[in-house]
CSV table of C-alpha atoms in Angstrom, one decimal:
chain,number,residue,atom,x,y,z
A,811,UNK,CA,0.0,0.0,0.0
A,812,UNK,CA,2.9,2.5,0.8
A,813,UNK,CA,4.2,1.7,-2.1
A,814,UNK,CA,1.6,2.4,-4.4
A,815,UNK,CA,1.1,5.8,-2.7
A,816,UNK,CA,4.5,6.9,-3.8
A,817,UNK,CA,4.5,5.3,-7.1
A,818,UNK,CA,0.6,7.1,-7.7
A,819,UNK,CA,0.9,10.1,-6.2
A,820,UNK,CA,4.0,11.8,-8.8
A,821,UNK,CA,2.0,10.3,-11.4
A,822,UNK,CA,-1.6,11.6,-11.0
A,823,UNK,CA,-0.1,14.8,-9.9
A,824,UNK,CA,1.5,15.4,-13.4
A,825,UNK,CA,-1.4,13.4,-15.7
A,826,UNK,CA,-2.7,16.4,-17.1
A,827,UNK,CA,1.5,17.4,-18.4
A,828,UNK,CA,0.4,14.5,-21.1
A,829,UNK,CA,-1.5,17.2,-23.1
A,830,UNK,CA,1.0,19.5,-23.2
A,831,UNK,CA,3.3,20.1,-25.8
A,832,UNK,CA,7.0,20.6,-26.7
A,833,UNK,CA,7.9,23.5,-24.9
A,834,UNK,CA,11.6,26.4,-24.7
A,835,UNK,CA,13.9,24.2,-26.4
A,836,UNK,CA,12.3,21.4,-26.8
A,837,UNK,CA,12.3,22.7,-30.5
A,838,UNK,CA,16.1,22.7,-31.0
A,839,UNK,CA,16.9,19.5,-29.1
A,840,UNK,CA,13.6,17.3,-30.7
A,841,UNK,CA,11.5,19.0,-33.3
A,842,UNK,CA,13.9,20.7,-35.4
A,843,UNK,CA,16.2,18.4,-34.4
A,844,UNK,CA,17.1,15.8,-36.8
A,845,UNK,CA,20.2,13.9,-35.9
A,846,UNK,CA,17.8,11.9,-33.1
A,847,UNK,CA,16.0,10.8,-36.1
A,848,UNK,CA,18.3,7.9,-37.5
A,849,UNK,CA,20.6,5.5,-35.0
A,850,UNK,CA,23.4,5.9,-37.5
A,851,UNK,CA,23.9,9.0,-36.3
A,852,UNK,CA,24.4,8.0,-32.7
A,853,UNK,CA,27.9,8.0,-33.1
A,854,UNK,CA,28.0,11.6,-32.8
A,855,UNK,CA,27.5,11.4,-29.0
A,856,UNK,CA,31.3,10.3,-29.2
A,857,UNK,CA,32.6,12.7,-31.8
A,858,UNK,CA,33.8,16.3,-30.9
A,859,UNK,CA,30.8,17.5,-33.2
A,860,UNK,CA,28.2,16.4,-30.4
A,861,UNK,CA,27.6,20.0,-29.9
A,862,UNK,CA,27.4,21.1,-32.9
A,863,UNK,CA,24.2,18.1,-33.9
A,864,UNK,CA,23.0,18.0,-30.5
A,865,UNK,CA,22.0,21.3,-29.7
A,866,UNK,CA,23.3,21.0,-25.8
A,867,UNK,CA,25.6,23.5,-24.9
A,868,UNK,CA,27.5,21.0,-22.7
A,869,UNK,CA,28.3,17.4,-22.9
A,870,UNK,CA,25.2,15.3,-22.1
A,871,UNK,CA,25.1,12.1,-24.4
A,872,UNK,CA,22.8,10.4,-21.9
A,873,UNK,CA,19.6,12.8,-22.5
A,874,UNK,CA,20.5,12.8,-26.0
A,875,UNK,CA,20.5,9.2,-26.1
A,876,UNK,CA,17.0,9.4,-24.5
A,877,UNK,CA,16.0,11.4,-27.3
A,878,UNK,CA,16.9,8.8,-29.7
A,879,UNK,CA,14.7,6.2,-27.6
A,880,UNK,CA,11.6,8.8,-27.6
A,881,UNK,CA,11.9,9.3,-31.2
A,882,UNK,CA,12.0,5.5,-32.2
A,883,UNK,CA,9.2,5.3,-29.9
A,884,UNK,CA,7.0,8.4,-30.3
A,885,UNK,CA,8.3,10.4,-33.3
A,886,UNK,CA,7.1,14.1,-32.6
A,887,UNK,CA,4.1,13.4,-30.6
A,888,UNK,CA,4.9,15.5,-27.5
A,889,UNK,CA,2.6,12.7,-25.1
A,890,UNK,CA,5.2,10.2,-25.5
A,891,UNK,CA,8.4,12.4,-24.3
A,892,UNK,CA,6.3,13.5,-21.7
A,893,UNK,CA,5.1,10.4,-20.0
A,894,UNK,CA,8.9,9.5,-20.3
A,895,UNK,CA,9.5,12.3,-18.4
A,896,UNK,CA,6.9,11.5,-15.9
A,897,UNK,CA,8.2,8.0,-15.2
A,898,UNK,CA,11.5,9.6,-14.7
A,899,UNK,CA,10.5,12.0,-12.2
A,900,UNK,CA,8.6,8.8,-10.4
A,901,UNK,CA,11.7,6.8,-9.9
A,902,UNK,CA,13.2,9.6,-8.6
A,903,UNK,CA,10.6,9.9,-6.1
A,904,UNK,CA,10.8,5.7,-5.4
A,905,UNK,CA,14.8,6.5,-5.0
A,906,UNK,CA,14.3,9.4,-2.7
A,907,UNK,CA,12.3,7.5,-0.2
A,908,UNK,CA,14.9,4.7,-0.3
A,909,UNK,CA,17.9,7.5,0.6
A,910,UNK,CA,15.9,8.5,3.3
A,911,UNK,CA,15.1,5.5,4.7
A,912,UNK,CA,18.7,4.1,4.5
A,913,UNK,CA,19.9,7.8,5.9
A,914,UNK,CA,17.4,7.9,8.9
A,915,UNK,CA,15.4,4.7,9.3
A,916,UNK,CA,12.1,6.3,10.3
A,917,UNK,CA,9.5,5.5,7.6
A,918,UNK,CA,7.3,8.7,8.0
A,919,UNK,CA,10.5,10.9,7.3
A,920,UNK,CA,11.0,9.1,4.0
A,921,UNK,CA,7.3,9.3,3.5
A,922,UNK,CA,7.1,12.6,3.5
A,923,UNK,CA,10.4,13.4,2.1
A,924,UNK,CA,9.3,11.9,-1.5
A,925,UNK,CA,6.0,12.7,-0.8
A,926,UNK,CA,7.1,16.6,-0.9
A,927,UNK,CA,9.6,15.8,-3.9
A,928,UNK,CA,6.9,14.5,-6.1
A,929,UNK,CA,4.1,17.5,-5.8
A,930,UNK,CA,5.8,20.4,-5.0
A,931,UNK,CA,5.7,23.1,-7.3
A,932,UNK,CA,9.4,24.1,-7.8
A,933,UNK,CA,9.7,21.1,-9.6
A,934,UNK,CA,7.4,21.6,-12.7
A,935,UNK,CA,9.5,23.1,-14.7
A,936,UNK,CA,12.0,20.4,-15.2
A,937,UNK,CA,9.5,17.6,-15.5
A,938,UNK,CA,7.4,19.4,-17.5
A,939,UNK,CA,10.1,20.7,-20.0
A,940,UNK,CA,11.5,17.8,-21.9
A,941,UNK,CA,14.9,19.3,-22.8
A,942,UNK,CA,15.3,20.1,-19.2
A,943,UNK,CA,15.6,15.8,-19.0
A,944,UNK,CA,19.1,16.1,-17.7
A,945,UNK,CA,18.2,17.8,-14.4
A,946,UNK,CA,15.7,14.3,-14.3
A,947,UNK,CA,18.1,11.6,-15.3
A,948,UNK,CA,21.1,13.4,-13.7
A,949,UNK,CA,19.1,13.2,-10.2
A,950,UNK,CA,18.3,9.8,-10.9
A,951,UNK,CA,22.0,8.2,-11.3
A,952,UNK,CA,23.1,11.0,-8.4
A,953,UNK,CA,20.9,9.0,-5.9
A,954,UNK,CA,21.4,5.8,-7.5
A,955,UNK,CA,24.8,6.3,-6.7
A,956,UNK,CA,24.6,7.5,-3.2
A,957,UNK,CA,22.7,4.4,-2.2
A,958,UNK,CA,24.7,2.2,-3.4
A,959,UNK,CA,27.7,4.5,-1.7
A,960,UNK,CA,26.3,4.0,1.5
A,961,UNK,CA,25.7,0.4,1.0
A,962,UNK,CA,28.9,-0.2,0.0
A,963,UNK,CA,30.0,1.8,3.4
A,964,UNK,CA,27.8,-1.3,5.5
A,965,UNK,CA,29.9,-3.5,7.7
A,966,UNK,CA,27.4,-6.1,8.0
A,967,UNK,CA,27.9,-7.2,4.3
A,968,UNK,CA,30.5,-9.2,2.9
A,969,UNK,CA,33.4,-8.2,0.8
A,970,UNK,CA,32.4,-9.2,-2.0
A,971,UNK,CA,28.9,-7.7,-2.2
A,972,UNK,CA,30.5,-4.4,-0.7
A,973,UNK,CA,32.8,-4.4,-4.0
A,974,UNK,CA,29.8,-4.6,-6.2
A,975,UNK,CA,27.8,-1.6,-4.3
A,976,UNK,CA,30.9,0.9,-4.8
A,977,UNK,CA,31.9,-0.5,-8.4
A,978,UNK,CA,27.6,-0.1,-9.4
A,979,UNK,CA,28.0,3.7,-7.4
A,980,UNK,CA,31.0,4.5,-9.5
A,981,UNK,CA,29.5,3.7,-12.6
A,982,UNK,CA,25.9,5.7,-11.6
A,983,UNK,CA,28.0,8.5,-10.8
A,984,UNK,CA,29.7,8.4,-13.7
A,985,UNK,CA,26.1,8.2,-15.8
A,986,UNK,CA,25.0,11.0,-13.4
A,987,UNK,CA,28.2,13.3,-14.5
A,988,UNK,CA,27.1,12.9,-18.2
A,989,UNK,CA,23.6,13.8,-17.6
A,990,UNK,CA,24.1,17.0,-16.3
A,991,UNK,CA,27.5,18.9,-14.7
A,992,UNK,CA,25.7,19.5,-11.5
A,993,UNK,CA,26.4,15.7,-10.5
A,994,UNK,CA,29.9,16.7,-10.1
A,995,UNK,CA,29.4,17.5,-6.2
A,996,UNK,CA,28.9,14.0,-5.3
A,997,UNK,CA,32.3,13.3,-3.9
A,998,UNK,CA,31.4,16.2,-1.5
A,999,UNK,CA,28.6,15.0,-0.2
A,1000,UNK,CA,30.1,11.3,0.2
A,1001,UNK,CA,32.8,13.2,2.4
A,1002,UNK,CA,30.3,15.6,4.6
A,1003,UNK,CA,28.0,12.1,4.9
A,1004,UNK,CA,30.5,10.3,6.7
A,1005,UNK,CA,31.9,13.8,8.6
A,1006,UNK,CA,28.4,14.3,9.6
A,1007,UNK,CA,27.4,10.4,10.6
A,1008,UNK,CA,30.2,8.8,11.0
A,1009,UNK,CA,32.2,10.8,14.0
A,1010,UNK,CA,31.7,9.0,17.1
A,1011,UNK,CA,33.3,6.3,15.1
A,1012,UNK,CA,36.3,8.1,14.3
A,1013,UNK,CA,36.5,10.0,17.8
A,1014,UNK,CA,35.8,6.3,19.2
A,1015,UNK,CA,39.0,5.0,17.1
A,1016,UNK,CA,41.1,8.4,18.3
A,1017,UNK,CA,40.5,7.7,21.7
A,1018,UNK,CA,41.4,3.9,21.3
A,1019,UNK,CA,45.2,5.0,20.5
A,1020,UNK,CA,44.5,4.7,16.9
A,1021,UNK,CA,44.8,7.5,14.0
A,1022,UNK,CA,44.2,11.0,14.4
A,1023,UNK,CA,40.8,11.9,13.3
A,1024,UNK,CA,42.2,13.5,10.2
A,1025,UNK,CA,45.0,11.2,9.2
A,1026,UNK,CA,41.8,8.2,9.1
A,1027,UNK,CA,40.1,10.2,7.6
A,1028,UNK,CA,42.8,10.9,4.5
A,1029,UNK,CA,44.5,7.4,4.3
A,1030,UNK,CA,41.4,5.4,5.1
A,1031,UNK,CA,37.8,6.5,3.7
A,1032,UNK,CA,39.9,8.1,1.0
A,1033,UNK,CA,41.7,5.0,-0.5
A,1034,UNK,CA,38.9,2.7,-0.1
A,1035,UNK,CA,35.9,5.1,-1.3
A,1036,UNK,CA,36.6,8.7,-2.3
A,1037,UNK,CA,39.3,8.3,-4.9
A,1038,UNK,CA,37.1,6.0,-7.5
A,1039,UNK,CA,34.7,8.9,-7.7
A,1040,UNK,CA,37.6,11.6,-7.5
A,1041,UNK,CA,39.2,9.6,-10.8
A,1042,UNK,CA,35.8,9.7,-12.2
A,1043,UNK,CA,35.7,12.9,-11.9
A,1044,UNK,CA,38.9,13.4,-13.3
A,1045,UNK,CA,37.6,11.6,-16.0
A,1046,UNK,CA,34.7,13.3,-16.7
A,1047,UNK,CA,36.2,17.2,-16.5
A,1048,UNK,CA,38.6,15.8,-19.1
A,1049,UNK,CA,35.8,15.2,-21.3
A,1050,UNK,CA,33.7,18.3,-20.8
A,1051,UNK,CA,36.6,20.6,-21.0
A,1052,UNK,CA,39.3,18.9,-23.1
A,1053,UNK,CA,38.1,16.3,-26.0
A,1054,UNK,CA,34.2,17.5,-26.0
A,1055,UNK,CA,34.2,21.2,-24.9
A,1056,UNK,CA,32.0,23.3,-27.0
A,1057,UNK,CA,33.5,26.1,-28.8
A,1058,UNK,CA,30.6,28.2,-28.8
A,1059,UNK,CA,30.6,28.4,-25.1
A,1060,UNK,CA,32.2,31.9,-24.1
A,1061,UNK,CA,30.0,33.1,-21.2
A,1062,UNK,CA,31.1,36.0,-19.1
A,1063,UNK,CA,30.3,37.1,-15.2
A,1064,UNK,CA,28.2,40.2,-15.0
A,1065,UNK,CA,29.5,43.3,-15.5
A,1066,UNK,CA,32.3,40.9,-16.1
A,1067,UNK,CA,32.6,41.3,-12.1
A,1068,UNK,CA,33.5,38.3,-9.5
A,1069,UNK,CA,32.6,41.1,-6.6
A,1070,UNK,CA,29.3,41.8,-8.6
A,1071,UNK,CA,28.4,38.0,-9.0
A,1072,UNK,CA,28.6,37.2,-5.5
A,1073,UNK,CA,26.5,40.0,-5.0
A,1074,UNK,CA,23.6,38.8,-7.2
A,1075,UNK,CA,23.7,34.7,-6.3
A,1076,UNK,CA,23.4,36.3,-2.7
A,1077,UNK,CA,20.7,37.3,-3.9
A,1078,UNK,CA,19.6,34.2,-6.1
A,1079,UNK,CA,20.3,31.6,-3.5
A,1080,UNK,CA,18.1,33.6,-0.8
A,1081,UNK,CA,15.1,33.7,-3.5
A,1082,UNK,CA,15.4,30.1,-3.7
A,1083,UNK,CA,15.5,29.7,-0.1
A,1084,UNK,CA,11.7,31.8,-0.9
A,1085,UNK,CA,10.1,29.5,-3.5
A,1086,UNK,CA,10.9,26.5,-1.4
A,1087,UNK,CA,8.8,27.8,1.5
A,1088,UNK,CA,6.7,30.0,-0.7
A,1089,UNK,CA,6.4,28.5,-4.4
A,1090,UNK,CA,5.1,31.6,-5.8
A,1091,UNK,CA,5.0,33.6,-8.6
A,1092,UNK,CA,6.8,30.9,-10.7
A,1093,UNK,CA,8.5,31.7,-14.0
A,1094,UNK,CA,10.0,30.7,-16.8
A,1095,UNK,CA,12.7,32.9,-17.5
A,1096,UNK,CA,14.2,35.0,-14.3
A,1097,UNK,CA,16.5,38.0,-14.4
A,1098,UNK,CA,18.6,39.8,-11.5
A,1099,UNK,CA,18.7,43.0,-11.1
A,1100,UNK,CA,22.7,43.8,-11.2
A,1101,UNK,CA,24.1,45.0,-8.0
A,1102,UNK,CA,26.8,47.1,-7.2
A,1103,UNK,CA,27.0,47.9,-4.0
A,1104,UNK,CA,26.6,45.4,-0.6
A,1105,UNK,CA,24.0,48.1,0.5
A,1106,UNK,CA,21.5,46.7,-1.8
A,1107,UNK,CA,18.3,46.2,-0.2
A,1108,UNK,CA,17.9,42.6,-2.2
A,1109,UNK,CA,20.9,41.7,-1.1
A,1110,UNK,CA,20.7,42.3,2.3
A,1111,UNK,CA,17.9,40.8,3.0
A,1112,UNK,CA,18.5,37.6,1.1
A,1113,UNK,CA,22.0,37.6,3.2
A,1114,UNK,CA,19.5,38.0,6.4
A,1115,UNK,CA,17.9,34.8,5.0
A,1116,UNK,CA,21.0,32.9,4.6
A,1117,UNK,CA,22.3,33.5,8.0
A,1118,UNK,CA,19.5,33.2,9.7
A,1119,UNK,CA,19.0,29.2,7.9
A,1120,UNK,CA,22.6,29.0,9.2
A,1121,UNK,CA,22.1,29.6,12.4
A,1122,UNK,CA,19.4,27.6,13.2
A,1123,UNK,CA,20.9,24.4,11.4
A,1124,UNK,CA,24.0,24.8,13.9
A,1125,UNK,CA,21.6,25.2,16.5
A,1126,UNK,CA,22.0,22.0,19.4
A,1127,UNK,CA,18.4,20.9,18.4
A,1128,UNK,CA,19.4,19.8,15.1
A,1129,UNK,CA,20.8,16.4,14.7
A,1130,UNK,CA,23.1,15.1,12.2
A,1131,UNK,CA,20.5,14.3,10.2
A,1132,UNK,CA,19.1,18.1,9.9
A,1133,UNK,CA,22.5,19.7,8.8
A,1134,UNK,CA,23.0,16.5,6.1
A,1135,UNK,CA,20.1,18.0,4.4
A,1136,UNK,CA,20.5,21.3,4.5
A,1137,UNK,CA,24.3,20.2,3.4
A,1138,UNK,CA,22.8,18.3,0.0
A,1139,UNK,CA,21.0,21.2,-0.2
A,1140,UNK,CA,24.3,23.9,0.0
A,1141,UNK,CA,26.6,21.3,-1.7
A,1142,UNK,CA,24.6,20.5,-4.8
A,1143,UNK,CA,24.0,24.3,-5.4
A,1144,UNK,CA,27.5,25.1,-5.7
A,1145,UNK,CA,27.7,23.9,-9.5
A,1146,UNK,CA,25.1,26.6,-10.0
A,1147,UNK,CA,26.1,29.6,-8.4
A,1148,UNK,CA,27.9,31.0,-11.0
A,1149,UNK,CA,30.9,30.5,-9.9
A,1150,UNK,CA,31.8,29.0,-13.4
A,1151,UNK,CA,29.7,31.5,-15.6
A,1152,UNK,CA,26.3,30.2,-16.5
A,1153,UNK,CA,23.9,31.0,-19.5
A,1154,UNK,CA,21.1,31.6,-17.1
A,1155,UNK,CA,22.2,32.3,-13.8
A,1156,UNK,CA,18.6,31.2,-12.1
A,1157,UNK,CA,15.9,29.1,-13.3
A,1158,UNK,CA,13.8,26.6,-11.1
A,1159,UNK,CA,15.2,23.8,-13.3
A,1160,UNK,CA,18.4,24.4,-11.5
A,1161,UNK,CA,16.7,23.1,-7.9
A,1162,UNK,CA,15.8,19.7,-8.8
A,1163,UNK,CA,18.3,18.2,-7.4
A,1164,UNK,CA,19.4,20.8,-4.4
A,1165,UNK,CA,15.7,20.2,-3.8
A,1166,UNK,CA,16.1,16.5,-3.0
A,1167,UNK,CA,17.9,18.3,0.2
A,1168,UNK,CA,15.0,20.3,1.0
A,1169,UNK,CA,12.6,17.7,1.1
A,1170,UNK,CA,14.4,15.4,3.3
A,1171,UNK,CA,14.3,18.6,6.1
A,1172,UNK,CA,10.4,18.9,5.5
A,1173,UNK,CA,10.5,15.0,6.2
A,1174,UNK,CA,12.4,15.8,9.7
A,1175,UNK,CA,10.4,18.6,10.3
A,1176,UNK,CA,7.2,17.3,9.9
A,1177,UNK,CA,7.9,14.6,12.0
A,1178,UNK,CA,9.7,16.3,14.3
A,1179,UNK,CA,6.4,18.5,14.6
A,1180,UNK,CA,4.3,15.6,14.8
A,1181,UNK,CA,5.9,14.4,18.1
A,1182,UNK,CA,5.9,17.8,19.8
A,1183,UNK,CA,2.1,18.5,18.7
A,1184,UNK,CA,1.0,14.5,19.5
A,1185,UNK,CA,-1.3,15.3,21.7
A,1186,UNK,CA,-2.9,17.9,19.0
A,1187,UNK,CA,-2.4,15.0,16.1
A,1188,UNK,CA,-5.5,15.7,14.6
A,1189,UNK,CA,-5.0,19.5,14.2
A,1190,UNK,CA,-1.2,19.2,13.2
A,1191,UNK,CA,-1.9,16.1,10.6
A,1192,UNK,CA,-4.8,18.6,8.9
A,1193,UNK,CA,-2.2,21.5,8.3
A,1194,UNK,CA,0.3,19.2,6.6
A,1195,UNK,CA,-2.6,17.6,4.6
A,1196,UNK,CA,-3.7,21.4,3.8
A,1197,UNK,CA,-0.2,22.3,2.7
A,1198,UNK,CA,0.4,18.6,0.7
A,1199,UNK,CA,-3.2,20.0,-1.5
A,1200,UNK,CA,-1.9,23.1,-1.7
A,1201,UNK,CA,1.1,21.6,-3.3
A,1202,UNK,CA,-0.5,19.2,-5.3
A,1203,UNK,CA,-2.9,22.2,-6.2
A,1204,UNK,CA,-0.1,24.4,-7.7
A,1205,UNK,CA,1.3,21.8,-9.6
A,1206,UNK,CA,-1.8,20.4,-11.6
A,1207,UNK,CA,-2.3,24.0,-12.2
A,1208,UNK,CA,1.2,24.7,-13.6
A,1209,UNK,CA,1.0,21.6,-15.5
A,1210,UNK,CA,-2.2,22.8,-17.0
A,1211,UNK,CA,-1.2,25.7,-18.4
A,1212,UNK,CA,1.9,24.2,-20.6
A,1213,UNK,CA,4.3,26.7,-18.4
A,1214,UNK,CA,2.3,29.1,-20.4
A,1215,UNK,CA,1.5,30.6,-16.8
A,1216,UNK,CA,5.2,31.4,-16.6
A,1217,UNK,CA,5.1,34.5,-18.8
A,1218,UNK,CA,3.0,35.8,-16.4
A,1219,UNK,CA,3.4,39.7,-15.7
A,1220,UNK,CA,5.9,40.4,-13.2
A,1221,UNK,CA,5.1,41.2,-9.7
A,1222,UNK,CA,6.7,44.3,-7.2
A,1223,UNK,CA,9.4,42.0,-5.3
A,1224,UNK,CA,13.1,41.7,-4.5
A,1225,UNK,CA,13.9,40.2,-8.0
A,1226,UNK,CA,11.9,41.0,-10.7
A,1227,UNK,CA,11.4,38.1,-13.6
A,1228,UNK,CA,10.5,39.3,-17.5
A,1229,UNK,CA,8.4,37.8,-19.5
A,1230,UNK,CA,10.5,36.9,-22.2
A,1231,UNK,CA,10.4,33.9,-24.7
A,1232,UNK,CA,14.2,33.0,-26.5
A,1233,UNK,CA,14.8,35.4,-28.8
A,1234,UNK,CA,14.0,34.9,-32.3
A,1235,UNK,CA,16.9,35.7,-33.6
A,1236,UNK,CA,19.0,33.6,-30.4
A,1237,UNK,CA,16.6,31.0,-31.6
A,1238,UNK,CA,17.5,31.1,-35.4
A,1239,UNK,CA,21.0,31.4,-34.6
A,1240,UNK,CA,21.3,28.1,-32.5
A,1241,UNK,CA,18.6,26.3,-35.1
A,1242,UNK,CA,21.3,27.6,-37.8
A,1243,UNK,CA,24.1,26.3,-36.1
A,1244,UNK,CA,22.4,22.6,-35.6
A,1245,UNK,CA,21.5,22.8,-39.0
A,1246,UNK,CA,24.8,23.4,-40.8
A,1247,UNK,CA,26.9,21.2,-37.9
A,1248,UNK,CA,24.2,17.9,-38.4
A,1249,UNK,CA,25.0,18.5,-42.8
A,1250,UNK,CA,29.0,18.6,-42.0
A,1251,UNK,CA,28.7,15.4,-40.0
A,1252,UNK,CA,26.6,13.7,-42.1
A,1253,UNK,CA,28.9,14.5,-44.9
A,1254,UNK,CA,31.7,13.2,-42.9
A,1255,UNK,CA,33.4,16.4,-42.7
């Protein structure tokens, strides 16, 4: 029956996405897209003119490969690429409930926790979008990975089975990194998991006479776990920024200013900090007021936000289990800070995957309110099921409206969004591009 709640609910909630159609660039990657048309082409995800056919501005020969499937399967009817999309998002949410269970062994936290990643708002975007895919199938071998890291960390199994756990979490991590960049992290959170849950161990073995906390930590976890995903991410940075790095990608900081970039992600990471707890107005296409000065009202107050989340994780009522999320949260955000220039330095599409951080806290919370309000169950268990329809609410409505609703005017607040559509002429350009790289390739030049 639990089951079947989690495997239902994600899929109900985005039913009505199946009448949508393709959507931003859905058009360059699928429609007018036609190397995914014929499997001869497929060797192109290996050749240095992947970005050229492709259309993806990085290299991500896993989605594209999913576009090939779609296409054999569907051609262009948009249905198909979106239940795809749909199942996707569900194993995700299946996988999420997993991590949480094998993190905190309470079944109400992982309950909630995938409960909250399959309806919440924030996450429409990238399910509904299908050449936003990567954010999905990135996710999915990032967690993939992760449980299979932490199985591989379990002392009651044998050798051998421990062996296969890291060798399958290498190779999902490795599948995660050529999804999407943002996978890249992962070594980081492997390290601040067994920081965060694995001390009284190590101060356990430091009191024994044994290492130094820091010297187990450098000549033990490292040799047997974190190097493997440290080479693969060797691996991987070789490939996006040696042998497959895309010419066209010359991307500055604004006002070609670091000082002026930190002062706008300030600003970006406490807005996302916002839609997480408030999931409105959503758009489709954000933009940042440039700021120049740390007296900027925005930025102030979305530093206020910052520290203030800060403080309370480091508080003594937090567990380990509270600053783990909040660290997936931090950790997986990095990659899209800006701190290597970005095309778009916010879009929701961007927290799928920090978000998986967020909903493990609402799992904690919630069930950390549950207990202090037990005696007032009744009341406490209608506000979450009030907020959960709320959630589920936004969503169908999103879904609805084909991200159309994104364009929406924009409202008086701290950062202001446009309501802008891809240029034509950006559009034509890229669609050019495609165009004359997919005739050279099919030539054989």
């Amino acid at each position: 029956m639990l089951f079947a709640i989690i495997v239902a609910t994600p899929l109900i909630v985005y039913l009505n996405s199946l009448a949508n159609t393709f959507v931003y660039d859905d058009y360059l990657t699928i429609t007018n897209n036609h190397f995914i048309r014929e499997w001869r082409y497929i060797t192109a995800l290996f050749s240095k003119k992947y970005a050229a056919v492709s259309n993806e501005l990085t290299y991500r020969p896993i989605v594209t490969l999913s576009y090939f499937i779609d296409y054999a399967l569907w051609g262009l009817r948009p249905a198909g690429y979106h239940f795809v999309n749909n199942i996707i998002h569900t194993v995700n949410v299946v996988l999420l409930y997993f991590l949480a269970h094998r993190l905190f062994g309470n079944r109400i936290v992982s309950l909630i926790s995938c409960l909250m990643f399959s309806i919440h708002p924030v996450f429409s975007e990238a399910v509904n979008a299908i050449s936003y895919r990567e954010d999905l199938l990135s996710a999915t071998f990032l967690l993939i990975a992760f449980i299979f890291f932490l199985k591989s960390s379990d002392k009651t199994a044998c050798v051998r089975n421990l062996s296969a756990f890291y060798v399958v979490s290498l190779i999902a991590y490795f599948f995660a990194l050529l999804s999407k960049e943002m996978a890249i992290t992962f070594p980081l959170l492997a390290f601040a998991h067994d920081f965060i849950f694995k001390r009284k161990e190590i101060v356990s073995r430091q009191c024994a006479g044994m290492l130094p906390r820091s010297v187990y930590f450098l000549s033990g976890r490292f040799v047997t776990h974190y190097i493997g995903y440290i080479i693969i991410s060797g691996i991987y940075l070789f490939l996006r920024f040696k042998v497959f790095k895309n010419p066209g990608e010359v991307i500055f900081y604004p006002e070609k200013s670091i000082f002026i970039n930190a002062l706008m992600m300030t600003k970006v990471v406490g807005y996302y900090l916002k839609l997480f707890f408030i999931p409105m107005p959503l758009n489709a296409d954000y933009v940042v007021p440039v700021a120049y000065s740390v007296f900027d009202g925005a930025f102030i107050i979305s530093l206020i936000v910052i520290c203030c989340t800060m403080v309370l994780v480091k508080k003594n009522c937090f567990s380990g289990k509270w600053v783990f999320a909040f660290t997936w949260f931090f950790v997986t955000m990095l990659p899209v800070l800006n701190i290597a220039p970005l095309l778009n330095i916010m879009a929701e599409r961007y927290l799928y995957i920090p978000g998986i951080g967020f909903t493990l806290f609402a799992g904690l919370a919630f069930n950390k309110g549950f207990q202090c309000f037990y005696r007032r169950r009744h009341y406490f268990l209608s506000f979450v099921v009030i907020i959960c329809f709320l959630q589920m609410w936004g969503t169908i409505q999103r879904n609805g409206s084909g991200l159309i609703i994104s364009f929406a005017p924009p409202p008086p607040s701290l950062l202001y969004v446009l309501p802008l559509l891809p240029s034509a002429e950006y559009m034509a350009e890229r669609y050019f591009i495609s165009r004359i790289g997919f005739t050279l390739f099919r030539a054989g030049i």
